[in-house]
Amino acid sequence: MKYDYFGKKKMKIISIHRNLWRTCKFDSHRRIHMAHSSNDGERNFQPAPDQFRPLQSVFRRRLIAGVSAASLLSVGANFGGITSFFLSFFPEESRNLKLDALYPVRGYSRYIDANLGFEFIYPESWLGDQTVAYRAAEKAERLMDPPPLGSVGRRSRSVNEPVVAFGPPGSTGELNISVIVAPVSLDFSIETFGGAEEVGEAIVGTITGRSRGSVVKGTLIASSLRQDSVEGVKFYELEFEVESPTFHRHNVAVCCVRKGRLFTLNAQSPESVWPEFKSQFYAIADSFNFV
């Protein structure tokens, strides 16, 4: 038998071609199967962004509601002074709306006495005098109690004390603002003393005349008159000094009469710190009015 070298070569080439064909056929079937599987997955399983798309609107609404609520809470509670900061851009409008009774505006808060009907501004860091508050509460309580039997027919001693007072925390009381309200007859008029300067001299003379056994000197520095456009109440604004061997004070006061009451707002400071508080005292005096 002859050895057919070329025949065997031919058979080997044919065999290689058959194996390659089978491999390619198997690989194509596998690719087709994977493609079908991939298409089925696309139909049954959505990508991650599509799955959570219905929750996006809910999350967005909750986020907006949360931010809005936090903003309203911050503004309402004046956290970090945010409300006062916004109101400081519109000081006149804020004060006309009495918003400074709730939030300080440009460094001042507003006090409103609804019973006696007056108002004024004061430095936001100043505190109310607790002694004055306690006395006012005791006076209101005494008015509700019936008088003792032994006091019938007697005249009660009337002492005019401040109805409200403010001062810086930790102070000795020399630096403060106070309002005294005293009853007067309905026909009483400050104009009977004369103009603003005459009224100022009379008031300073009254203050210095109260001190007995000591040398007290009072000096009127300035006086002016302004009138309320609604009720026609006249406000006498005075600046004066009171000096004695033991103290030297600078005062700015406002006096007026309304419905049988004499109102006196007085802002005082030691003479040594007067330049520091001059502008504040005049702002307080200008703000004193009736509501």
PDB file of N, CA, C and O in Angstrom, residues 117-190:
ATOM      1  N   GLY A 117     -52.214 102.903  77.444  1.00  0.00           N
ATOM      2  CA  GLY A 117     -52.265 103.398  76.068  1.00  0.00           C
ATOM      3  C   GLY A 117     -51.057 104.148  75.567  1.00  0.00           C
ATOM      4  O   GLY A 117     -51.182 105.004  74.690  1.00  0.00           O
ATOM      5  N   PHE A 118     -49.858 103.845  76.076  1.00  0.00           N
ATOM      6  CA  PHE A 118     -48.662 104.523  75.578  1.00  0.00           C
ATOM      7  C   PHE A 118     -47.659 103.486  75.082  1.00  0.00           C
ATOM      8  O   PHE A 118     -47.764 102.291  75.378  1.00  0.00           O
ATOM      9  N   GLU A 119     -46.669 103.967  74.337  1.00  0.00           N
ATOM     10  CA  GLU A 119     -45.638 103.100  73.771  1.00  0.00           C
ATOM     11  C   GLU A 119     -44.346 103.884  73.609  1.00  0.00           C
ATOM     12  O   GLU A 119     -44.346 105.112  73.528  1.00  0.00           O
ATOM     13  N   PHE A 120     -43.239 103.142  73.542  1.00  0.00           N
ATOM     14  CA  PHE A 120     -41.934 103.737  73.258  1.00  0.00           C
ATOM     15  C   PHE A 120     -40.977 102.604  72.927  1.00  0.00           C
ATOM     16  O   PHE A 120     -41.257 101.433  73.206  1.00  0.00           O
ATOM     17  N   ILE A 121     -39.837 102.956  72.339  1.00  0.00           N
ATOM     18  CA  ILE A 121     -38.819 101.962  72.020  1.00  0.00           C
ATOM     19  C   ILE A 121     -37.691 102.068  73.036  1.00  0.00           C
ATOM     20  O   ILE A 121     -37.519 103.106  73.683  1.00  0.00           O
ATOM     21  N   TYR A 122     -36.933 100.986  73.159  1.00  0.00           N
ATOM     22  CA  TYR A 122     -35.809 100.944  74.092  1.00  0.00           C
ATOM     23  C   TYR A 122     -34.748 100.013  73.516  1.00  0.00           C
ATOM     24  O   TYR A 122     -35.060  99.162  72.662  1.00  0.00           O
ATOM     25  N   PRO A 123     -33.497 100.123  73.959  1.00  0.00           N
ATOM     26  CA  PRO A 123     -32.444  99.236  73.422  1.00  0.00           C
ATOM     27  C   PRO A 123     -32.785  97.768  73.645  1.00  0.00           C
ATOM     28  O   PRO A 123     -33.244  97.386  74.728  1.00  0.00           O
ATOM     29  N   GLU A 124     -32.587  96.968  72.623  1.00  0.00           N
ATOM     30  CA  GLU A 124     -33.023  95.575  72.668  1.00  0.00           C
ATOM     31  C   GLU A 124     -32.332  94.756  73.753  1.00  0.00           C
ATOM     32  O   GLU A 124     -32.892  93.777  74.248  1.00  0.00           O
ATOM     33  N   SER A 125     -31.138  95.143  74.168  1.00  0.00           N
ATOM     34  CA  SER A 125     -30.414  94.377  75.186  1.00  0.00           C
ATOM     35  C   SER A 125     -30.827  94.751  76.606  1.00  0.00           C
ATOM     36  O   SER A 125     -30.445  94.062  77.556  1.00  0.00           O
ATOM     37  N   TRP A 126     -31.617  95.832  76.771  1.00  0.00           N
ATOM     38  CA  TRP A 126     -32.020  96.253  78.101  1.00  0.00           C
ATOM     39  C   TRP A 126     -33.142  95.370  78.627  1.00  0.00           C
ATOM     40  O   TRP A 126     -33.958  94.846  77.852  1.00  0.00           O
ATOM     41  N   LEU A 127     -33.196  95.223  79.944  1.00  0.00           N
ATOM     42  CA  LEU A 127     -34.173  94.351  80.592  1.00  0.00           C
ATOM     43  C   LEU A 127     -35.149  95.169  81.421  1.00  0.00           C
ATOM     44  O   LEU A 127     -34.831  96.260  81.890  1.00  0.00           O
ATOM     45  N   GLY A 128     -36.342  94.608  81.607  1.00  0.00           N
ATOM     46  CA  GLY A 128     -37.338  95.260  82.438  1.00  0.00           C
ATOM     47  C   GLY A 128     -36.962  95.183  83.907  1.00  0.00           C
ATOM     48  O   GLY A 128     -36.400  94.188  84.367  1.00  0.00           O
ATOM     49  N   ASP A 129     -37.273  96.238  84.646  1.00  0.00           N
ATOM     50  CA  ASP A 129     -36.989  96.296  86.071  1.00  0.00           C
ATOM     51  C   ASP A 129     -38.001  95.412  86.795  1.00  0.00           C
ATOM     52  O   ASP A 129     -39.201  95.713  86.827  1.00  0.00           O
ATOM     53  N   GLN A 130     -37.530  94.325  87.391  1.00  0.00           N
ATOM     54  CA  GLN A 130     -38.424  93.388  88.055  1.00  0.00           C
ATOM     55  C   GLN A 130     -39.060  94.000  89.302  1.00  0.00           C
ATOM     56  O   GLN A 130     -40.193  93.665  89.649  1.00  0.00           O
ATOM     57  N   THR A 131     -38.354  94.895  89.974  1.00  0.00           N
ATOM     58  CA  THR A 131     -38.925  95.541  91.156  1.00  0.00           C
ATOM     59  C   THR A 131     -40.161  96.347  90.788  1.00  0.00           C
ATOM     60  O   THR A 131     -41.189  96.294  91.482  1.00  0.00           O
ATOM     61  N   VAL A 132     -40.079  97.071  89.674  1.00  0.00           N
ATOM     62  CA  VAL A 132     -41.228  97.835  89.209  1.00  0.00           C
ATOM     63  C   VAL A 132     -42.372  96.907  88.840  1.00  0.00           C
ATOM     64  O   VAL A 132     -43.540  97.176  89.146  1.00  0.00           O
ATOM     65  N   ALA A 133     -42.052  95.781  88.209  1.00  0.00           N
ATOM     66  CA  ALA A 133     -43.095  94.827  87.821  1.00  0.00           C
ATOM     67  C   ALA A 133     -43.789  94.244  89.053  1.00  0.00           C
ATOM     68  O   ALA A 133     -45.015  94.101  89.082  1.00  0.00           O
ATOM     69  N   TYR A 134     -43.008  93.893  90.084  1.00  0.00           N
ATOM     70  CA  TYR A 134     -43.604  93.342  91.302  1.00  0.00           C
ATOM     71  C   TYR A 134     -44.501  94.371  91.995  1.00  0.00           C
ATOM     72  O   TYR A 134     -45.584  94.046  92.475  1.00  0.00           O
ATOM     73  N   ARG A 135     -44.032  95.624  92.042  1.00  0.00           N
ATOM     74  CA  ARG A 135     -44.840  96.660  92.676  1.00  0.00           C
ATOM     75  C   ARG A 135     -46.137  96.889  91.922  1.00  0.00           C
ATOM     76  O   ARG A 135     -47.198  97.102  92.528  1.00  0.00           O
ATOM     77  N   ALA A 136     -46.067  96.858  90.590  1.00  0.00           N
ATOM     78  CA  ALA A 136     -47.280  97.035  89.800  1.00  0.00           C
ATOM     79  C   ALA A 136     -48.257  95.891  90.035  1.00  0.00           C
ATOM     80  O   ALA A 136     -49.475  96.093  90.126  1.00  0.00           O
ATOM     81  N   ALA A 137     -47.722  94.657  90.153  1.00  0.00           N
ATOM     82  CA  ALA A 137     -48.598  93.511  90.422  1.00  0.00           C
ATOM     83  C   ALA A 137     -49.232  93.616  91.805  1.00  0.00           C
ATOM     84  O   ALA A 137     -50.419  93.319  91.985  1.00  0.00           O
ATOM     85  N   GLU A 138     -48.450  94.048  92.811  1.00  0.00           N
ATOM     86  CA  GLU A 138     -48.999  94.201  94.162  1.00  0.00           C
ATOM     87  C   GLU A 138     -50.056  95.299  94.198  1.00  0.00           C
ATOM     88  O   GLU A 138     -51.085  95.167  94.877  1.00  0.00           O
ATOM     89  N   LYS A 139     -49.817  96.379  93.450  1.00  0.00           N
ATOM     90  CA  LYS A 139     -50.794  97.466  93.413  1.00  0.00           C
ATOM     91  C   LYS A 139     -52.096  96.998  92.776  1.00  0.00           C
ATOM     92  O   LYS A 139     -53.191  97.314  93.266  1.00  0.00           O
ATOM     93  N   ALA A 140     -51.999  96.230  91.696  1.00  0.00           N
ATOM     94  CA  ALA A 140     -53.207  95.710  91.063  1.00  0.00           C
ATOM     95  C   ALA A 140     -53.947  94.749  91.980  1.00  0.00           C
ATOM     96  O   ALA A 140     -55.182  94.720  92.019  1.00  0.00           O
ATOM     97  N   GLU A 141     -53.189  93.962  92.749  1.00  0.00           N
ATOM     98  CA  GLU A 141     -53.818  93.034  93.685  1.00  0.00           C
ATOM     99  C   GLU A 141     -54.512  93.783  94.821  1.00  0.00           C
ATOM    100  O   GLU A 141     -55.599  93.395  95.253  1.00  0.00           O
ATOM    101  N   ARG A 142     -53.900  94.876  95.304  1.00  0.00           N
ATOM    102  CA  ARG A 142     -54.520  95.658  96.373  1.00  0.00           C
ATOM    103  C   ARG A 142     -55.811  96.309  95.903  1.00  0.00           C
ATOM    104  O   ARG A 142     -56.762  96.452  96.673  1.00  0.00           O
ATOM    105  N   LEU A 143     -55.851  96.708  94.656  1.00  0.00           N
ATOM    106  CA  LEU A 143     -57.060  97.339  94.138  1.00  0.00           C
ATOM    107  C   LEU A 143     -58.232  96.370  94.097  1.00  0.00           C
ATOM    108  O   LEU A 143     -59.397  96.778  94.161  1.00  0.00           O
ATOM    109  N   MET A 144     -57.934  95.075  93.998  1.00  0.00           N
ATOM    110  CA  MET A 144     -58.993  94.069  93.955  1.00  0.00           C
ATOM    111  C   MET A 144     -59.501  93.704  95.338  1.00  0.00           C
ATOM    112  O   MET A 144     -60.591  93.149  95.484  1.00  0.00           O
ATOM    113  N   ASP A 145     -58.715  93.994  96.388  1.00  0.00           N
ATOM    114  CA  ASP A 145     -59.120  93.661  97.755  1.00  0.00           C
ATOM    115  C   ASP A 145     -59.951  94.790  98.357  1.00  0.00           C
ATOM    116  O   ASP A 145     -59.691  95.972  98.094  1.00  0.00           O
ATOM    117  N   PRO A 146     -60.941  94.474  99.195  1.00  0.00           N
ATOM    118  CA  PRO A 146     -61.701  95.534  99.875  1.00  0.00           C
ATOM    119  C   PRO A 146     -60.839  96.230 100.905  1.00  0.00           C
ATOM    120  O   PRO A 146     -59.927  95.630 101.477  1.00  0.00           O
ATOM    121  N   PRO A 147     -61.058  97.529 101.146  1.00  0.00           N
ATOM    122  CA  PRO A 147     -60.238  98.266 102.113  1.00  0.00           C
ATOM    123  C   PRO A 147     -60.499  97.768 103.534  1.00  0.00           C
ATOM    124  O   PRO A 147     -61.599  97.293 103.849  1.00  0.00           O
ATOM    125  N   PRO A 148     -59.496  97.837 104.430  1.00  0.00           N
ATOM    126  CA  PRO A 148     -59.706  97.453 105.824  1.00  0.00           C
ATOM    127  C   PRO A 148     -60.764  98.334 106.479  1.00  0.00           C
ATOM    128  O   PRO A 148     -60.980  99.484 106.087  1.00  0.00           O
ATOM    129  N   LEU A 149     -61.427  97.787 107.508  1.00  0.00           N
ATOM    130  CA  LEU A 149     -62.501  98.522 108.172  1.00  0.00           C
ATOM    131  C   LEU A 149     -61.989  99.795 108.813  1.00  0.00           C
ATOM    132  O   LEU A 149     -62.664 100.814 108.835  1.00  0.00           O
ATOM    133  N   GLY A 150     -60.784  99.767 109.371  1.00  0.00           N
ATOM    134  CA  GLY A 150     -60.248 100.940 110.047  1.00  0.00           C
ATOM    135  C   GLY A 150     -59.828 102.050 109.117  1.00  0.00           C
ATOM    136  O   GLY A 150     -59.553 103.163 109.573  1.00  0.00           O
ATOM    137  N   SER A 151     -59.763 101.758 107.820  1.00  0.00           N
ATOM    138  CA  SER A 151     -59.291 102.766 106.864  1.00  0.00           C
ATOM    139  C   SER A 151     -60.418 103.540 106.219  1.00  0.00           C
ATOM    140  O   SER A 151     -60.170 104.385 105.374  1.00  0.00           O
ATOM    141  N   VAL A 152     -61.665 103.236 106.607  1.00  0.00           N
ATOM    142  CA  VAL A 152     -62.797 103.934 106.000  1.00  0.00           C
ATOM    143  C   VAL A 152     -62.753 105.397 106.403  1.00  0.00           C
ATOM    144  O   VAL A 152     -62.647 105.734 107.589  1.00  0.00           O
ATOM    145  N   GLY A 153     -62.859 106.282 105.426  1.00  0.00           N
ATOM    146  CA  GLY A 153     -62.856 107.714 105.701  1.00  0.00           C
ATOM    147  C   GLY A 153     -61.483 108.323 105.696  1.00  0.00           C
ATOM    148  O   GLY A 153     -61.356 109.549 105.769  1.00  0.00           O
ATOM    149  N   ARG A 154     -60.408 107.481 105.670  1.00  0.00           N
ATOM    150  CA  ARG A 154     -59.061 108.028 105.638  1.00  0.00           C
ATOM    151  C   ARG A 154     -58.625 108.275 104.203  1.00  0.00           C
ATOM    152  O   ARG A 154     -59.028 107.570 103.282  1.00  0.00           O
ATOM    153  N   ARG A 155     -57.761 109.243 104.051  1.00  0.00           N
ATOM    154  CA  ARG A 155     -57.195 109.519 102.729  1.00  0.00           C
ATOM    155  C   ARG A 155     -55.941 108.677 102.562  1.00  0.00           C
ATOM    156  O   ARG A 155     -55.054 108.673 103.416  1.00  0.00           O
ATOM    157  N   SER A 156     -55.889 107.925 101.476  1.00  0.00           N
ATOM    158  CA  SER A 156     -54.717 107.089 101.203  1.00  0.00           C
ATOM    159  C   SER A 156     -53.602 107.934 100.620  1.00  0.00           C
ATOM    160  O   SER A 156     -53.838 108.845  99.827  1.00  0.00           O
ATOM    161  N   ARG A 157     -52.384 107.626 101.057  1.00  0.00           N
ATOM    162  CA  ARG A 157     -51.221 108.356 100.554  1.00  0.00           C
ATOM    163  C   ARG A 157     -50.893 107.884  99.145  1.00  0.00           C
ATOM    164  O   ARG A 157     -50.759 106.690  98.893  1.00  0.00           O
ATOM    165  N   SER A 158     -50.776 108.816  98.233  1.00  0.00           N
ATOM    166  CA  SER A 158     -50.502 108.497  96.831  1.00  0.00           C
ATOM    167  C   SER A 158     -49.026 108.731  96.549  1.00  0.00           C
ATOM    168  O   SER A 158     -48.522 109.840  96.715  1.00  0.00           O
ATOM    169  N   VAL A 159     -48.342 107.690  96.154  1.00  0.00           N
ATOM    170  CA  VAL A 159     -46.936 107.777  95.791  1.00  0.00           C
ATOM    171  C   VAL A 159     -46.811 107.397  94.326  1.00  0.00           C
ATOM    172  O   VAL A 159     -47.198 106.295  93.931  1.00  0.00           O
ATOM    173  N   ASN A 160     -46.297 108.320  93.530  1.00  0.00           N
ATOM    174  CA  ASN A 160     -46.168 108.070  92.102  1.00  0.00           C
ATOM    175  C   ASN A 160     -44.894 107.292  91.843  1.00  0.00           C
ATOM    176  O   ASN A 160     -43.793 107.812  92.032  1.00  0.00           O
ATOM    177  N   GLU A 161     -45.052 106.060  91.460  1.00  0.00           N
ATOM    178  CA  GLU A 161     -43.927 105.207  91.142  1.00  0.00           C
ATOM    179  C   GLU A 161     -43.951 104.870  89.655  1.00  0.00           C
ATOM    180  O   GLU A 161     -45.006 104.940  89.003  1.00  0.00           O
ATOM    181  N   PRO A 162     -42.816 104.497  89.087  1.00  0.00           N
ATOM    182  CA  PRO A 162     -42.807 104.122  87.664  1.00  0.00           C
ATOM    183  C   PRO A 162     -43.725 102.930  87.401  1.00  0.00           C
ATOM    184  O   PRO A 162     -43.794 101.987  88.196  1.00  0.00           O
ATOM    185  N   VAL A 163     -44.427 103.004  86.294  1.00  0.00           N
ATOM    186  CA  VAL A 163     -45.256 101.875  85.884  1.00  0.00           C
ATOM    187  C   VAL A 163     -44.450 100.879  85.055  1.00  0.00           C
ATOM    188  O   VAL A 163     -44.835  99.716  84.910  1.00  0.00           O
ATOM    189  N   VAL A 164     -43.332 101.333  84.512  1.00  0.00           N
ATOM    190  CA  VAL A 164     -42.444 100.460  83.751  1.00  0.00           C
ATOM    191  C   VAL A 164     -41.059 101.091  83.738  1.00  0.00           C
ATOM    192  O   VAL A 164     -40.929 102.319  83.785  1.00  0.00           O
ATOM    193  N   ALA A 165     -40.040 100.267  83.726  1.00  0.00           N
ATOM    194  CA  ALA A 165     -38.660 100.758  83.681  1.00  0.00           C
ATOM    195  C   ALA A 165     -37.786  99.717  83.014  1.00  0.00           C
ATOM    196  O   ALA A 165     -38.011  98.503  83.148  1.00  0.00           O
ATOM    197  N   PHE A 166     -36.779 100.199  82.290  1.00  0.00           N
ATOM    198  CA  PHE A 166     -35.821  99.326  81.617  1.00  0.00           C
ATOM    199  C   PHE A 166     -34.412  99.826  81.898  1.00  0.00           C
ATOM    200  O   PHE A 166     -34.188 101.030  82.082  1.00  0.00           O
ATOM    201  N   GLY A 167     -33.469  98.889  81.911  1.00  0.00           N
ATOM    202  CA  GLY A 167     -32.073  99.249  82.106  1.00  0.00           C
ATOM    203  C   GLY A 167     -31.168  98.134  81.620  1.00  0.00           C
ATOM    204  O   GLY A 167     -31.610  96.992  81.434  1.00  0.00           O
ATOM    205  N   PRO A 168     -29.895  98.435  81.416  1.00  0.00           N
ATOM    206  CA  PRO A 168     -28.959  97.390  80.968  1.00  0.00           C
ATOM    207  C   PRO A 168     -28.746  96.359  82.072  1.00  0.00           C
ATOM    208  O   PRO A 168     -28.796  96.693  83.258  1.00  0.00           O
ATOM    209  N   PRO A 169     -28.539  95.104  81.708  1.00  0.00           N
ATOM    210  CA  PRO A 169     -28.324  94.069  82.726  1.00  0.00           C
ATOM    211  C   PRO A 169     -27.062  94.328  83.538  1.00  0.00           C
ATOM    212  O   PRO A 169     -26.038  94.726  83.003  1.00  0.00           O
ATOM    213  N   GLY A 170     -27.183  94.116  84.850  1.00  0.00           N
ATOM    214  CA  GLY A 170     -26.034  94.289  85.723  1.00  0.00           C
ATOM    215  C   GLY A 170     -25.715  95.718  86.100  1.00  0.00           C
ATOM    216  O   GLY A 170     -24.669  95.976  86.697  1.00  0.00           O
ATOM    217  N   SER A 171     -26.601  96.675  85.760  1.00  0.00           N
ATOM    218  CA  SER A 171     -26.320  98.076  86.071  1.00  0.00           C
ATOM    219  C   SER A 171     -26.757  98.406  87.495  1.00  0.00           C
ATOM    220  O   SER A 171     -27.481  97.646  88.145  1.00  0.00           O
ATOM    221  N   THR A 172     -26.346  99.578  87.979  1.00  0.00           N
ATOM    222  CA  THR A 172     -26.666 100.004  89.348  1.00  0.00           C
ATOM    223  C   THR A 172     -27.988 100.749  89.432  1.00  0.00           C
ATOM    224  O   THR A 172     -28.456 101.044  90.531  1.00  0.00           O
ATOM    225  N   GLY A 173     -28.609 101.071  88.315  1.00  0.00           N
ATOM    226  CA  GLY A 173     -29.866 101.804  88.312  1.00  0.00           C
ATOM    227  C   GLY A 173     -29.720 103.253  87.905  1.00  0.00           C
ATOM    228  O   GLY A 173     -30.726 103.932  87.663  1.00  0.00           O
ATOM    229  N   GLU A 174     -28.508 103.763  87.822  1.00  0.00           N
ATOM    230  CA  GLU A 174     -28.313 105.143  87.390  1.00  0.00           C
ATOM    231  C   GLU A 174     -28.601 105.320  85.907  1.00  0.00           C
ATOM    232  O   GLU A 174     -28.951 106.419  85.472  1.00  0.00           O
ATOM    233  N   LEU A 175     -28.444 104.252  85.130  1.00  0.00           N
ATOM    234  CA  LEU A 175     -28.729 104.280  83.694  1.00  0.00           C
ATOM    235  C   LEU A 175     -30.032 103.524  83.461  1.00  0.00           C
ATOM    236  O   LEU A 175     -30.086 102.295  83.588  1.00  0.00           O
ATOM    237  N   ASN A 176     -31.099 104.247  83.126  1.00  0.00           N
ATOM    238  CA  ASN A 176     -32.395 103.579  82.961  1.00  0.00           C
ATOM    239  C   ASN A 176     -33.384 104.465  82.224  1.00  0.00           C
ATOM    240  O   ASN A 176     -33.153 105.666  82.026  1.00  0.00           O
ATOM    241  N   ILE A 177     -34.504 103.858  81.856  1.00  0.00           N
ATOM    242  CA  ILE A 177     -35.659 104.545  81.279  1.00  0.00           C
ATOM    243  C   ILE A 177     -36.862 104.178  82.137  1.00  0.00           C
ATOM    244  O   ILE A 177     -37.036 103.015  82.496  1.00  0.00           O
ATOM    245  N   SER A 178     -37.687 105.142  82.449  1.00  0.00           N
ATOM    246  CA  SER A 178     -38.872 104.869  83.257  1.00  0.00           C
ATOM    247  C   SER A 178     -40.016 105.762  82.799  1.00  0.00           C
ATOM    248  O   SER A 178     -39.799 106.820  82.189  1.00  0.00           O
ATOM    249  N   VAL A 179     -41.228 105.314  83.103  1.00  0.00           N
ATOM    250  CA  VAL A 179     -42.434 106.088  82.801  1.00  0.00           C
ATOM    251  C   VAL A 179     -43.265 106.177  84.070  1.00  0.00           C
ATOM    252  O   VAL A 179     -43.571 105.155  84.692  1.00  0.00           O
ATOM    253  N   ILE A 180     -43.613 107.400  84.455  1.00  0.00           N
ATOM    254  CA  ILE A 180     -44.470 107.652  85.616  1.00  0.00           C
ATOM    255  C   ILE A 180     -45.793 108.224  85.120  1.00  0.00           C
ATOM    256  O   ILE A 180     -45.810 109.128  84.272  1.00  0.00           O
ATOM    257  N   VAL A 181     -46.886 107.674  85.608  1.00  0.00           N
ATOM    258  CA  VAL A 181     -48.217 108.137  85.249  1.00  0.00           C
ATOM    259  C   VAL A 181     -48.915 108.586  86.529  1.00  0.00           C
ATOM    260  O   VAL A 181     -49.087 107.779  87.458  1.00  0.00           O
ATOM    261  N   ALA A 182     -49.279 109.858  86.593  1.00  0.00           N
ATOM    262  CA  ALA A 182     -49.910 110.421  87.785  1.00  0.00           C
ATOM    263  C   ALA A 182     -51.279 110.989  87.427  1.00  0.00           C
ATOM    264  O   ALA A 182     -51.434 111.631  86.369  1.00  0.00           O
ATOM    265  N   PRO A 183     -52.274 110.787  88.276  1.00  0.00           N
ATOM    266  CA  PRO A 183     -53.602 111.361  88.005  1.00  0.00           C
ATOM    267  C   PRO A 183     -53.607 112.872  88.235  1.00  0.00           C
ATOM    268  O   PRO A 183     -52.997 113.384  89.175  1.00  0.00           O
ATOM    269  N   VAL A 184     -54.273 113.595  87.357  1.00  0.00           N
ATOM    270  CA  VAL A 184     -54.449 115.043  87.480  1.00  0.00           C
ATOM    271  C   VAL A 184     -55.910 115.351  87.159  1.00  0.00           C
ATOM    272  O   VAL A 184     -56.653 114.503  86.658  1.00  0.00           O
ATOM    273  N   SER A 185     -56.304 116.561  87.459  1.00  0.00           N
ATOM    274  CA  SER A 185     -57.681 116.954  87.157  1.00  0.00           C
ATOM    275  C   SER A 185     -57.891 117.050  85.652  1.00  0.00           C
ATOM    276  O   SER A 185     -56.941 117.308  84.889  1.00  0.00           O
ATOM    277  N   LEU A 186     -59.109 116.856  85.220  1.00  0.00           N
ATOM    278  CA  LEU A 186     -59.397 116.848  83.787  1.00  0.00           C
ATOM    279  C   LEU A 186     -59.148 118.202  83.134  1.00  0.00           C
ATOM    280  O   LEU A 186     -58.904 118.280  81.920  1.00  0.00           O
ATOM    281  N   ASP A 187     -59.204 119.277  83.925  1.00  0.00           N
ATOM    282  CA  ASP A 187     -58.974 120.602  83.351  1.00  0.00           C
ATOM    283  C   ASP A 187     -57.522 121.044  83.479  1.00  0.00           C
ATOM    284  O   ASP A 187     -57.183 122.197  83.159  1.00  0.00           O
ATOM    285  N   PHE A 188     -56.634 120.130  83.944  1.00  0.00           N
ATOM    286  CA  PHE A 188     -55.222 120.489  84.068  1.00  0.00           C
ATOM    287  C   PHE A 188     -54.595 120.591  82.679  1.00  0.00           C
ATOM    288  O   PHE A 188     -54.832 119.765  81.804  1.00  0.00           O
ATOM    289  N   SER A 189     -53.749 121.588  82.489  1.00  0.00           N
ATOM    290  CA  SER A 189     -53.098 121.813  81.204  1.00  0.00           C
ATOM    291  C   SER A 189     -51.669 122.289  81.441  1.00  0.00           C
ATOM    292  O   SER A 189     -51.442 123.209  82.243  1.00  0.00           O
ATOM    293  N   ILE A 190     -50.734 121.665  80.750  1.00  0.00           N
ATOM    294  CA  ILE A 190     -49.328 122.075  80.879  1.00  0.00           C
ATOM    295  C   ILE A 190     -49.109 123.432  80.242  1.00  0.00           C
ATOM    296  O   ILE A 190     -48.206 124.193  80.641  1.00  0.00           O
TER     297      ILE A 190
END
